[in-house]
PDB file of N, CA and C in Angstrom:
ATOM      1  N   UNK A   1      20.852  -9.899  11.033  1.00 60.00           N
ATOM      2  CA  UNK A   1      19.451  -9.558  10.898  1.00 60.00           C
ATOM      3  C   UNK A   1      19.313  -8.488   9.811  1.00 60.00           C
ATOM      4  N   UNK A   2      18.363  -9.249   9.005  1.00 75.00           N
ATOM      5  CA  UNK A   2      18.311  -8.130   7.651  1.00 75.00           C
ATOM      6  C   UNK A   2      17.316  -6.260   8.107  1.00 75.00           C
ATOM      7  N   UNK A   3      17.493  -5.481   7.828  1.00 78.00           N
ATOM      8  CA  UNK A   3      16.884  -4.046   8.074  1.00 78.00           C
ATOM      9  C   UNK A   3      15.859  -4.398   7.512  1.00 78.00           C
ATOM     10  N   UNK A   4      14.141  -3.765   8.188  1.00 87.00           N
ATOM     11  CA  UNK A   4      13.331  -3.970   7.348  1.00 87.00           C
ATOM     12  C   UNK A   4      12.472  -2.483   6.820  1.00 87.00           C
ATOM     13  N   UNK A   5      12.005  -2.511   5.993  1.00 92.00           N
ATOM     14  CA  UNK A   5      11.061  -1.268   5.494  1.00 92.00           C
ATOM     15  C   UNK A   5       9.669  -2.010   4.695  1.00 92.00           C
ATOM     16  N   UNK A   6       9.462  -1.059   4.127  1.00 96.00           N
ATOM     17  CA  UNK A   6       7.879  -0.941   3.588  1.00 96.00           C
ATOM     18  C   UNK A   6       7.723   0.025   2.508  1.00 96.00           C
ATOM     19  N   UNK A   7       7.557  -0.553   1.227  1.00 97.00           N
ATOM     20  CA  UNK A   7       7.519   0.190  -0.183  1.00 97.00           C
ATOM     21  C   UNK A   7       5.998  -0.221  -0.343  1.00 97.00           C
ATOM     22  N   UNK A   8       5.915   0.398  -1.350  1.00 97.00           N
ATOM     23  CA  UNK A   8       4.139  -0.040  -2.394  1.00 97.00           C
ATOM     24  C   UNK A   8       4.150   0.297  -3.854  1.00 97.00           C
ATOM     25  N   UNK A   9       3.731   0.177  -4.651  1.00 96.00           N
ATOM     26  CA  UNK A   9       3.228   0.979  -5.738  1.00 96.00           C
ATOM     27  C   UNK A   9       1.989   0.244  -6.316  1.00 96.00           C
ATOM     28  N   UNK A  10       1.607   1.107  -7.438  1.00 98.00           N
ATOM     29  CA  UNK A  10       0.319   0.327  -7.685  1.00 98.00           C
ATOM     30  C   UNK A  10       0.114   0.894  -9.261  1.00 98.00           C
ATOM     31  N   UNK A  11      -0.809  -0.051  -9.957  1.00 97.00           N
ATOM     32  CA  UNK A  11      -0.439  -0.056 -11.484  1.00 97.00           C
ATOM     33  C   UNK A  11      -2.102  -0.538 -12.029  1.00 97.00           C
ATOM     34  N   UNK A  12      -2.333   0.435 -12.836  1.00 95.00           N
ATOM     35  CA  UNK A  12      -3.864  -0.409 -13.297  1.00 95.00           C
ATOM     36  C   UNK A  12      -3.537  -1.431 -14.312  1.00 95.00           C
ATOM     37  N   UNK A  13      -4.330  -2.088 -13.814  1.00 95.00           N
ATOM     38  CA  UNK A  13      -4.279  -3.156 -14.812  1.00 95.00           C
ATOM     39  C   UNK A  13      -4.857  -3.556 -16.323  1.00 95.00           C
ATOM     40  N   UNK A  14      -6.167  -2.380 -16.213  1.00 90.00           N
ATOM     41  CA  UNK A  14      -7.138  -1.572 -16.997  1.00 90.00           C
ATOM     42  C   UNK A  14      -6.334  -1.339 -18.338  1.00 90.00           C
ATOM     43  N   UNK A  15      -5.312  -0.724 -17.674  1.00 92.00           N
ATOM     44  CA  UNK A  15      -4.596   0.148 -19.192  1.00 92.00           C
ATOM     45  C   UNK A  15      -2.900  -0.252 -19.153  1.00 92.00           C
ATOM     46  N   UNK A  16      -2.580  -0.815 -18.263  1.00 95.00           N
ATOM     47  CA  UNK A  16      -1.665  -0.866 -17.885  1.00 95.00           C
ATOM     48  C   UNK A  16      -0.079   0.288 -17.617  1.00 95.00           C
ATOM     49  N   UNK A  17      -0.560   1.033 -17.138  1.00 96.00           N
ATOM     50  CA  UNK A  17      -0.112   2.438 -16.536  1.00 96.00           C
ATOM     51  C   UNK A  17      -0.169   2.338 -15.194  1.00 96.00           C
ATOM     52  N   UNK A  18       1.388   2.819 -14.714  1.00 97.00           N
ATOM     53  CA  UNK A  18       1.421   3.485 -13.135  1.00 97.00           C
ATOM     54  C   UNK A  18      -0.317   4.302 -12.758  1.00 97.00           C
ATOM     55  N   UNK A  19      -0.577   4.314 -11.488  1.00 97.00           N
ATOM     56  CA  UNK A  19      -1.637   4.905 -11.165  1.00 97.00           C
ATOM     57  C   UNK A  19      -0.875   6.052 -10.154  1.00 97.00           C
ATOM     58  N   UNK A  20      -0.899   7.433 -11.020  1.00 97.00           N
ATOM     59  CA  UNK A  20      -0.073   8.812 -10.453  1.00 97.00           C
ATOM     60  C   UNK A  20      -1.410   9.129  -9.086  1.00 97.00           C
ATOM     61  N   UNK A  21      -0.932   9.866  -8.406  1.00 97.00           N
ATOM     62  CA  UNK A  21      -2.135  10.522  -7.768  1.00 97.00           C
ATOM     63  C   UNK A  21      -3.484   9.864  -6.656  1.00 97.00           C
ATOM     64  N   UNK A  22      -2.900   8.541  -6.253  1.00 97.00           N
ATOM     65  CA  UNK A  22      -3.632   8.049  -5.469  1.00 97.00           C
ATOM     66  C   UNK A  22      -3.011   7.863  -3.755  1.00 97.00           C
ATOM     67  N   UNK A  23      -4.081   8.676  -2.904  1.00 98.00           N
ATOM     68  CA  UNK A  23      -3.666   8.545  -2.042  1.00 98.00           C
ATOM     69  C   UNK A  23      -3.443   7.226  -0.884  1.00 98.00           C
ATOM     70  N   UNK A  24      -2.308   6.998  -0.596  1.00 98.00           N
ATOM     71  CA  UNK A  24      -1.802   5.736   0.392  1.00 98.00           C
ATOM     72  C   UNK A  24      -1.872   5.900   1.580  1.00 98.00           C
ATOM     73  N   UNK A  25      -2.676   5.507   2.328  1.00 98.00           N
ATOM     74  CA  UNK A  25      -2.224   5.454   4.089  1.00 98.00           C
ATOM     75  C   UNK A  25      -2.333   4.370   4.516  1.00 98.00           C
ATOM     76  N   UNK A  26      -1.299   4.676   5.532  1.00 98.00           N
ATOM     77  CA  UNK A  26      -0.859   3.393   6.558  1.00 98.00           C
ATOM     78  C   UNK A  26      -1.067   3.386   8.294  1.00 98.00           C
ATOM     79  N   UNK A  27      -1.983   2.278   8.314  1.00 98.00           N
ATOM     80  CA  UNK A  27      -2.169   2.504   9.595  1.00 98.00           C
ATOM     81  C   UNK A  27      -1.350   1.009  10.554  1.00 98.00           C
ATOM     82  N   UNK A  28      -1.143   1.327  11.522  1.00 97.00           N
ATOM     83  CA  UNK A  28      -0.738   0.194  12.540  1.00 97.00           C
ATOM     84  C   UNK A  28      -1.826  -0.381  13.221  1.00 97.00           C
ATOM     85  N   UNK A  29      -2.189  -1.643  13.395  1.00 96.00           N
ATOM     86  CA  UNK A  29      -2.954  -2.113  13.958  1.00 96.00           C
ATOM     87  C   UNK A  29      -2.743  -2.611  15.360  1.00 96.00           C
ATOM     88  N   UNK A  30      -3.144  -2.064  16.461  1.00 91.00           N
ATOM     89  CA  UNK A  30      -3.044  -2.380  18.150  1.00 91.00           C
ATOM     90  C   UNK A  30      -4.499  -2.762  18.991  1.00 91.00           C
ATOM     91  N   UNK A  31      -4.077  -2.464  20.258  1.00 90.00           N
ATOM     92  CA  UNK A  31      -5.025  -3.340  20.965  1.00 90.00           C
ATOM     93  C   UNK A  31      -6.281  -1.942  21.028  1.00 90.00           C
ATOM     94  N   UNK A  32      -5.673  -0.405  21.025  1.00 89.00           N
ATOM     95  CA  UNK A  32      -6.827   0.443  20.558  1.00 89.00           C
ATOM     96  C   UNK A  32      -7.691   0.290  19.281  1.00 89.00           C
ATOM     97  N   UNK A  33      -7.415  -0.161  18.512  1.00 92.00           N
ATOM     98  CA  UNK A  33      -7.459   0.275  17.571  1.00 92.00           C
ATOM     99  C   UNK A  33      -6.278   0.468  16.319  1.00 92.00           C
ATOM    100  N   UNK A  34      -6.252   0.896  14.832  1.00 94.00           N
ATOM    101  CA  UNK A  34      -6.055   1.352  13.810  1.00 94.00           C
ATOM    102  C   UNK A  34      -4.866   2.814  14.278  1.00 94.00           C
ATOM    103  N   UNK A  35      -3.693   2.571  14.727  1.00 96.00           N
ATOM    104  CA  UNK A  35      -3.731   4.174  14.572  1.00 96.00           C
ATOM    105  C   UNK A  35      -2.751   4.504  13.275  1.00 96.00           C
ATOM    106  N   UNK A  36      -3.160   5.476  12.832  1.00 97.00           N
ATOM    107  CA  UNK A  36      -2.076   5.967  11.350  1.00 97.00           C
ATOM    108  C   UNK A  36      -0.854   6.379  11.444  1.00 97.00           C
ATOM    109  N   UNK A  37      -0.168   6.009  11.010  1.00 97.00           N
ATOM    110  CA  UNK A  37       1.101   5.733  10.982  1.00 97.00           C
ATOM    111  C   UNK A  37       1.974   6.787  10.310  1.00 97.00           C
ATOM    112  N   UNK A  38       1.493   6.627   8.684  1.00 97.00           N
ATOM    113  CA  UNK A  38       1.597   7.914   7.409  1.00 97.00           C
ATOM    114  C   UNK A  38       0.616   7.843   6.345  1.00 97.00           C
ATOM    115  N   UNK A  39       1.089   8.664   5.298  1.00 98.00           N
ATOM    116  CA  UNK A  39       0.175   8.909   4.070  1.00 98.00           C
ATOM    117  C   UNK A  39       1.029   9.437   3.118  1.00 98.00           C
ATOM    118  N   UNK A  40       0.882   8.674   1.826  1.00 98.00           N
ATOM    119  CA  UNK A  40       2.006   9.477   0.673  1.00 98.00           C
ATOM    120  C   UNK A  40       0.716   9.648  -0.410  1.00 98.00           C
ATOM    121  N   UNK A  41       1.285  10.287  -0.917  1.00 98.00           N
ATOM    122  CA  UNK A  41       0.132  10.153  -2.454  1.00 98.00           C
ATOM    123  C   UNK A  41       1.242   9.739  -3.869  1.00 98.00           C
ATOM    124  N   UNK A  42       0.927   8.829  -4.913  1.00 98.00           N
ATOM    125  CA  UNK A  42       1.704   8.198  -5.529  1.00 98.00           C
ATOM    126  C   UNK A  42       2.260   9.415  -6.654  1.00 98.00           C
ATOM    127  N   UNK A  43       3.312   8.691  -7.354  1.00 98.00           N
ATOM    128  CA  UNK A  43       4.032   9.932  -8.401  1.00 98.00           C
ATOM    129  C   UNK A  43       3.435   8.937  -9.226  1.00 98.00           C
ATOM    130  N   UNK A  44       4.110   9.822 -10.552  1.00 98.00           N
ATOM    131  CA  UNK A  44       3.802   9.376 -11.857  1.00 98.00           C
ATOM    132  C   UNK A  44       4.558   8.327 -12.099  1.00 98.00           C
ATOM    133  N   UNK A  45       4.713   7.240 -11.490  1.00 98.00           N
ATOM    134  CA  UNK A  45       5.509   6.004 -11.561  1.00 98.00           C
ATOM    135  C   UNK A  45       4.314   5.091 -11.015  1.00 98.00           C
ATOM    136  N   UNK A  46       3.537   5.611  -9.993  1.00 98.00           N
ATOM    137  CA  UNK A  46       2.666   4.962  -9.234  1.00 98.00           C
ATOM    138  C   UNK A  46       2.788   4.324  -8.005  1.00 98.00           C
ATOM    139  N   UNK A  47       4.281   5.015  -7.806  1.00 98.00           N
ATOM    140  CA  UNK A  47       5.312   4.806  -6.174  1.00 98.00           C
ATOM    141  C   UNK A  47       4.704   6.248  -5.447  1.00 98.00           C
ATOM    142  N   UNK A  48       4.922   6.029  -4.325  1.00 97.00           N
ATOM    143  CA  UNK A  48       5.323   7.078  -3.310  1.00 97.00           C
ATOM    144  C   UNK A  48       6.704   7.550  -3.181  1.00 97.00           C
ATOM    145  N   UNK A  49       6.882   8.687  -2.783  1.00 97.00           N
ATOM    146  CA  UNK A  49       8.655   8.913  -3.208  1.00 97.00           C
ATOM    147  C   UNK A  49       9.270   8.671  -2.467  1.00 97.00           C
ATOM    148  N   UNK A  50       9.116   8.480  -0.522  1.00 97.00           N
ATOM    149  CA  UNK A  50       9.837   7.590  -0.078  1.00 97.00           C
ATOM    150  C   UNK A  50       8.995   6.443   1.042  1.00 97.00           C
ATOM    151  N   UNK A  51       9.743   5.102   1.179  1.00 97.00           N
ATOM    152  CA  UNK A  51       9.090   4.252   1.631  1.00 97.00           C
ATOM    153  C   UNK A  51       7.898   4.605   2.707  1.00 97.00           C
ATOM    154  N   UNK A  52       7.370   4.047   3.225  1.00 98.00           N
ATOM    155  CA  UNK A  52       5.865   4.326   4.079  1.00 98.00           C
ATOM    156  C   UNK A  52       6.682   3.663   5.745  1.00 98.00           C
ATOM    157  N   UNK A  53       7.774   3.073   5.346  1.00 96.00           N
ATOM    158  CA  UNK A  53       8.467   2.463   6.818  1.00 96.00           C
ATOM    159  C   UNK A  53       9.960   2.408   6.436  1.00 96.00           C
ATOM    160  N   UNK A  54      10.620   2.940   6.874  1.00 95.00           N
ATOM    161  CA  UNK A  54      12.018   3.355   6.742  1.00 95.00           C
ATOM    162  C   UNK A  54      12.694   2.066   7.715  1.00 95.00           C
ATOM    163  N   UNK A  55      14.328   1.668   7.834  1.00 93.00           N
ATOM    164  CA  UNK A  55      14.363   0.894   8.693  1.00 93.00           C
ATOM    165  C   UNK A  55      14.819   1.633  10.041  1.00 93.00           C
ATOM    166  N   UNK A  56      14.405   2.815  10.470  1.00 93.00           N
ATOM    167  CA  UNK A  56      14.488   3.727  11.478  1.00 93.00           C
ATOM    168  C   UNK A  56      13.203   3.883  11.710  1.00 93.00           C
ATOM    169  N   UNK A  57      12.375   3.218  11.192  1.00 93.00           N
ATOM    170  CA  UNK A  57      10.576   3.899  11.326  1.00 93.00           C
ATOM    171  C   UNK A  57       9.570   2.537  11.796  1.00 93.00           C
ATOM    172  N   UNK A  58      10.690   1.587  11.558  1.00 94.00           N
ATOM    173  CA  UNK A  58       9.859   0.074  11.295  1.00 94.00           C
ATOM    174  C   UNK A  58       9.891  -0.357  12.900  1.00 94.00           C
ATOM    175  N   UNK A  59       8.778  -0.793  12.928  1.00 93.00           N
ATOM    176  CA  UNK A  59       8.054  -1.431  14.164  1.00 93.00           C
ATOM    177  C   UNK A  59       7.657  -2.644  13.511  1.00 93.00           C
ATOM    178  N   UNK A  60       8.292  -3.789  13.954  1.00 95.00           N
ATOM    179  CA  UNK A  60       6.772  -5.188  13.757  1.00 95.00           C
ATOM    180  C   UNK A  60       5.699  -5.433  14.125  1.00 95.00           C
ATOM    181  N   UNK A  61       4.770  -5.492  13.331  1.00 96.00           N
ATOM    182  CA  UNK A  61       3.033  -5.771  13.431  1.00 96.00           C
ATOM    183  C   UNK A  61       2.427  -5.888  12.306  1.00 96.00           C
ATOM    184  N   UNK A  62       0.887  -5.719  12.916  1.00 97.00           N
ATOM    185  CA  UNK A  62      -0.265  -5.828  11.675  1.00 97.00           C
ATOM    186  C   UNK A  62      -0.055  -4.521  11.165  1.00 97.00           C
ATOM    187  N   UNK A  63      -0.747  -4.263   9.941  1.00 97.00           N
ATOM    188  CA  UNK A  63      -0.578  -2.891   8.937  1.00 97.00           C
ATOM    189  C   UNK A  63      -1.543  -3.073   8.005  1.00 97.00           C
ATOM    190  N   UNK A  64      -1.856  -2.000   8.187  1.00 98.00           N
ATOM    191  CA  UNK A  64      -3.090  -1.781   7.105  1.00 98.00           C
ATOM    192  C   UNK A  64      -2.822  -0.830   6.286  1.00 98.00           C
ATOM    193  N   UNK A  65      -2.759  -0.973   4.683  1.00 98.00           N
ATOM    194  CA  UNK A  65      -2.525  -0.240   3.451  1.00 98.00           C
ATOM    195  C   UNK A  65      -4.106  -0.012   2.932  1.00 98.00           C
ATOM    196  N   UNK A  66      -4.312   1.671   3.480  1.00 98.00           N
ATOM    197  CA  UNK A  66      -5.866   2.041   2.540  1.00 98.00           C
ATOM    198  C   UNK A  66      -5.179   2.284   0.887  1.00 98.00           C
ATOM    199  N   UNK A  67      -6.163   1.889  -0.046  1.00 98.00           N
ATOM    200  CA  UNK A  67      -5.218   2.979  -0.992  1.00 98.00           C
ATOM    201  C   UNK A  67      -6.474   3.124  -1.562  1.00 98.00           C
ATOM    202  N   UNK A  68      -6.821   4.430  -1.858  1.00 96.00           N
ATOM    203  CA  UNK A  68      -7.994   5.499  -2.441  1.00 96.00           C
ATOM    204  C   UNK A  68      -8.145   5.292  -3.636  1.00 96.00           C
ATOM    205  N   UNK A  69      -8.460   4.186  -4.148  1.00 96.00           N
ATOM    206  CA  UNK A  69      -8.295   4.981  -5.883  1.00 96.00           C
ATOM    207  C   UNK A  69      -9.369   4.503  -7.162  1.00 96.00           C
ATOM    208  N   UNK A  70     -10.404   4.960  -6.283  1.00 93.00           N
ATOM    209  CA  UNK A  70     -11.850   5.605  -6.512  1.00 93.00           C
ATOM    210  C   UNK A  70     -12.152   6.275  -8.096  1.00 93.00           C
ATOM    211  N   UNK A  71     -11.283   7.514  -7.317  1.00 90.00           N
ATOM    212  CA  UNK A  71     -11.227   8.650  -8.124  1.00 90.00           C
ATOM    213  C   UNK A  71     -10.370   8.709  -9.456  1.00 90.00           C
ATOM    214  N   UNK A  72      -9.711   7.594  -9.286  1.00 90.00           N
ATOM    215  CA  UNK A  72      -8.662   7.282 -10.407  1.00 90.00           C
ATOM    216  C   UNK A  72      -9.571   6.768 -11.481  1.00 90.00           C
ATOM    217  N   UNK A  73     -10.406   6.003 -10.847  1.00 87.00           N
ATOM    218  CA  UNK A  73     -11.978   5.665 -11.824  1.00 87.00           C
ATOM    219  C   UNK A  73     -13.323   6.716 -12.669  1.00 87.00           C
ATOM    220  N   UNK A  74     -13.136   7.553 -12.267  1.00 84.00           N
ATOM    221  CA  UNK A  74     -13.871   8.886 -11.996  1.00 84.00           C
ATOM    222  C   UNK A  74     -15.030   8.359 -11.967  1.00 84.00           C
ATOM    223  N   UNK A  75     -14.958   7.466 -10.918  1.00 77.00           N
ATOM    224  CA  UNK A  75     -16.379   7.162 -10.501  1.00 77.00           C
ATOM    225  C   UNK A  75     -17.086   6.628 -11.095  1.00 77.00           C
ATOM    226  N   UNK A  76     -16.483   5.371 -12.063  1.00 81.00           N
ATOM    227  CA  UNK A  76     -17.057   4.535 -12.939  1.00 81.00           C
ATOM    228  C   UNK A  76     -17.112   3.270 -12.087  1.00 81.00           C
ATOM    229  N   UNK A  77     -16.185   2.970 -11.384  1.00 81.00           N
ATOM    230  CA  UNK A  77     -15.596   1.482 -11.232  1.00 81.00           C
ATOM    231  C   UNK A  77     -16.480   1.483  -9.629  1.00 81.00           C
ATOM    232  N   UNK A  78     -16.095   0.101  -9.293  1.00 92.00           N
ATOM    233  CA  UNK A  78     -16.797  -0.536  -8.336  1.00 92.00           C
ATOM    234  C   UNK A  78     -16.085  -0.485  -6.850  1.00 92.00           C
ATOM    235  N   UNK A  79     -14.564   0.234  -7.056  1.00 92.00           N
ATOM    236  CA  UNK A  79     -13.891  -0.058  -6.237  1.00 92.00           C
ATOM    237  C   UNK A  79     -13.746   1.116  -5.687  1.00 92.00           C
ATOM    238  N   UNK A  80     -13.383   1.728  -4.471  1.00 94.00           N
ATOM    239  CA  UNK A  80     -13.529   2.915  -3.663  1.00 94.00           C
ATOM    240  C   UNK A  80     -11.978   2.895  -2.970  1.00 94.00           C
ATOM    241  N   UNK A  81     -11.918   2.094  -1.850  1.00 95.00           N
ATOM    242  CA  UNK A  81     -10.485   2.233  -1.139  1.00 95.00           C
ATOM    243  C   UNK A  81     -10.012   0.456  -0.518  1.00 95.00           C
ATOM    244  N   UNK A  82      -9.243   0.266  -1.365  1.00 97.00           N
ATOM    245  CA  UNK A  82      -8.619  -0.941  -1.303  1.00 97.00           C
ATOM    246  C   UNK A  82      -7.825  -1.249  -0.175  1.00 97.00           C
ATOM    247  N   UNK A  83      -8.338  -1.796   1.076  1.00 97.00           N
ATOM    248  CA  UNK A  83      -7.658  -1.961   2.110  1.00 97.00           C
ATOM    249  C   UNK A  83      -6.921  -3.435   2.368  1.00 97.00           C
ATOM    250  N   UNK A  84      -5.718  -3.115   2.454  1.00 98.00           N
ATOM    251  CA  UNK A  84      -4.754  -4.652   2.437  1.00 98.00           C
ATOM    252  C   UNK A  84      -4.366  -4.545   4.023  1.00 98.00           C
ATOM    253  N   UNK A  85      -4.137  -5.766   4.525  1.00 96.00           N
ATOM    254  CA  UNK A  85      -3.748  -5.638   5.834  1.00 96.00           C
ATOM    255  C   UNK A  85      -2.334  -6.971   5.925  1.00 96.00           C
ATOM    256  N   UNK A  86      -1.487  -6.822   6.679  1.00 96.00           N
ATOM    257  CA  UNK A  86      -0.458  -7.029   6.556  1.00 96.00           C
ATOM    258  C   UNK A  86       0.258  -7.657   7.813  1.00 96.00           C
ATOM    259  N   UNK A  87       1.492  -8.644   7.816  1.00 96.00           N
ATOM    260  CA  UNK A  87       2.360  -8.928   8.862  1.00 96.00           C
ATOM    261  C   UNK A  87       3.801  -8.427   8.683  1.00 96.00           C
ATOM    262  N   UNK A  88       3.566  -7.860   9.281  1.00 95.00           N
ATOM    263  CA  UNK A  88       5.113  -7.334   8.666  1.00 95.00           C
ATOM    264  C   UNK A  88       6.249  -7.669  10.115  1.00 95.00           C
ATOM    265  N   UNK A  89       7.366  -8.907  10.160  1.00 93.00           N
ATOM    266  CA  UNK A  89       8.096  -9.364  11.137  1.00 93.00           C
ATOM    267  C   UNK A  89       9.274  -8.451  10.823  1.00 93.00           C
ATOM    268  N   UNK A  90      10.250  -8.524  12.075  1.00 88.00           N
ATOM    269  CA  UNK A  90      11.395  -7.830  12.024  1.00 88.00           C
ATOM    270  C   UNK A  90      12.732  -8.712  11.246  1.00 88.00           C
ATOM    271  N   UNK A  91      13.734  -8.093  10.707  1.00 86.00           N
ATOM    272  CA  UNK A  91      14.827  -9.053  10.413  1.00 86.00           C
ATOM    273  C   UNK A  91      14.305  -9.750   9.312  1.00 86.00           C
ATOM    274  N   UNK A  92      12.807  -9.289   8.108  1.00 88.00           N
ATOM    275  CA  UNK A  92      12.735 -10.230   7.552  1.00 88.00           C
ATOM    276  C   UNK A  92      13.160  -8.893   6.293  1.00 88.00           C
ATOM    277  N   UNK A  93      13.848  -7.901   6.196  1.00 87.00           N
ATOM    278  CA  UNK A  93      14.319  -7.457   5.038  1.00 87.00           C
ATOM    279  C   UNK A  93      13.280  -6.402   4.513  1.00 87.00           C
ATOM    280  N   UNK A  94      13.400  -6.183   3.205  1.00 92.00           N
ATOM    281  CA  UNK A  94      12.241  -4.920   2.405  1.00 92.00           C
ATOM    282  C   UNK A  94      11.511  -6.015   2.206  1.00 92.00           C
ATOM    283  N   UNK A  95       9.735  -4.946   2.368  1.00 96.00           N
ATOM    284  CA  UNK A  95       8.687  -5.364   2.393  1.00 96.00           C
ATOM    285  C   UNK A  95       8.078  -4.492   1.698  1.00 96.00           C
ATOM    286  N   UNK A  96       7.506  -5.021   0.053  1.00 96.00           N
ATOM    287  CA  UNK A  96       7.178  -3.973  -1.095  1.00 96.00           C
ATOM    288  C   UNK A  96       6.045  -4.887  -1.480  1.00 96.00           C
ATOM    289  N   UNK A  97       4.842  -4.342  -0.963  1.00 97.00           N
ATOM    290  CA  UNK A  97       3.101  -4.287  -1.269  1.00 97.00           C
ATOM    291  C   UNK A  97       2.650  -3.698  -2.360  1.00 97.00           C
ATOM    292  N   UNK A  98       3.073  -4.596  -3.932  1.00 97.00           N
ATOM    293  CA  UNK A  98       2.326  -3.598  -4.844  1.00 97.00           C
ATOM    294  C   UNK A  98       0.755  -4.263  -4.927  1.00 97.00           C
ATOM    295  N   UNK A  99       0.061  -3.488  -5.598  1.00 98.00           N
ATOM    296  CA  UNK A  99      -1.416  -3.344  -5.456  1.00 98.00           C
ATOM    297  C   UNK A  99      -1.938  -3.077  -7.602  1.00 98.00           C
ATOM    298  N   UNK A 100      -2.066  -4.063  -7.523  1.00 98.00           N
ATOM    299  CA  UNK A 100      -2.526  -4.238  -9.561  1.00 98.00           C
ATOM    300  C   UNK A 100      -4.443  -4.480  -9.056  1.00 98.00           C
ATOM    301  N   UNK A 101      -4.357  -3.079  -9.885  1.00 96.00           N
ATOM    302  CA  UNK A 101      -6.171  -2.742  -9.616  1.00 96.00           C
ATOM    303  C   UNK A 101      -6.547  -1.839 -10.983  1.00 96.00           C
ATOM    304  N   UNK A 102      -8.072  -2.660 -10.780  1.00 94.00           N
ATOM    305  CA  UNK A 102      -8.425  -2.153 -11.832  1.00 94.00           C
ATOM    306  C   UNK A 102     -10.212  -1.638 -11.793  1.00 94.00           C
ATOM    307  N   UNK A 103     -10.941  -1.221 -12.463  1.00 92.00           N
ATOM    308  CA  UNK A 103     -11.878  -0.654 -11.419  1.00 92.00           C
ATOM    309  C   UNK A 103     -12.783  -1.898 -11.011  1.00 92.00           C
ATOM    310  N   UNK A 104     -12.799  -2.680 -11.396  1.00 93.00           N
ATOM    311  CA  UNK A 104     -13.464  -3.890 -10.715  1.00 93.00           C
ATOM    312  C   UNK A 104     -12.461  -4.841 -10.143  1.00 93.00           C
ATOM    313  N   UNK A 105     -11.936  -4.860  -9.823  1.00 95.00           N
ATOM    314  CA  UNK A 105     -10.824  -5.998  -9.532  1.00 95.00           C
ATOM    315  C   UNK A 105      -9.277  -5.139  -8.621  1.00 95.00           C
ATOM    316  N   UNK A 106      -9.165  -5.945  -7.872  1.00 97.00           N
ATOM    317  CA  UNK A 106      -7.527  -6.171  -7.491  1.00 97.00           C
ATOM    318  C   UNK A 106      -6.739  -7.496  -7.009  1.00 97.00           C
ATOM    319  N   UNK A 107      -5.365  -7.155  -6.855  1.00 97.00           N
ATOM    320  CA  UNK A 107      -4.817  -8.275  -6.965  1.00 97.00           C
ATOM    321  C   UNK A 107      -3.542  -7.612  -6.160  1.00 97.00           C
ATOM    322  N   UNK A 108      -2.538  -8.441  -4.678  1.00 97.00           N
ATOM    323  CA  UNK A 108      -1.254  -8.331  -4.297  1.00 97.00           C
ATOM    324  C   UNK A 108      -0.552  -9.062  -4.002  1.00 97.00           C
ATOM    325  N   UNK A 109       0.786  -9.046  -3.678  1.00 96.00           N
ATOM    326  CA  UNK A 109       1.511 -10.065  -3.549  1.00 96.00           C
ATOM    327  C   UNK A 109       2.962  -9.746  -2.944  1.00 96.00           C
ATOM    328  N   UNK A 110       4.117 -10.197  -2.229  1.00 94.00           N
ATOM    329  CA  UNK A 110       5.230  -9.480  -1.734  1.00 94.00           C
ATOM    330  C   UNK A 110       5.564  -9.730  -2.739  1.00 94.00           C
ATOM    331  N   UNK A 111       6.426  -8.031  -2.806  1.00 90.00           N
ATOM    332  CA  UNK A 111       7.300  -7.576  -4.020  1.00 90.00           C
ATOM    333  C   UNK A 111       8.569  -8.007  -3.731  1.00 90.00           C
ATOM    334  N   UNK A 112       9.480  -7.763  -4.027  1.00 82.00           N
ATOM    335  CA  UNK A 112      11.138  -7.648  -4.051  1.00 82.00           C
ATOM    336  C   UNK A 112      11.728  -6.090  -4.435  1.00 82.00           C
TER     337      UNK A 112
END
């Protein structure tokens, strides 16, 4: 059974540059409710510096990736907080959610 985790990064597509400085949270989705899980804010790569689910941290379920990046627009663009929601099974290995946004538009897909 492969270890699993949870990476992200995110990249405008605008200019095509890492997006430094946008905040990421992760919530778990249950029968309460949404509860949060963590929060990184991205480096100048447009990663978080370490994964959002470690394979000591990883639980299987739904997941929800907010990512803030509004402000990365300075409030030009149309887009506010890009919420992706997710299956994430056990034994299925790294699980890397990048996020290509731009202030009108996004786009994701599993990474490697």
């Amino acid at each position: 059974m492969k270890a699993s985790a949870l990476t992200t990064h995110i990249l405008n597509t605008g200019n095509g540059k890492p997006m430094a400085g946008v905040l990421v949270e992760l919530f778990r989705h249950q029968a309460g409710g949404p509860a949060k899980v963590t929060e990184a804010v991205t480096n100048a790569d447009g990663r978080t510096d370490a994964p959002l689910l470690t394979p000591d941290t990883f639980v299987a379920g739904t997941y929800e990736l907010r990512f803030h990046v509004g402000a990365q627009f300075g409030g030009e663009g149309f887009l506010d907080v890009v919420p992706i929601l997710v299956r994430l099974a056990a034994g299925q290995g790294h699980y890397h959610v990048p996020l290509l946004c731009s202030p009108w538009s996004y786009a994701t897909y599993r990474g490697s």
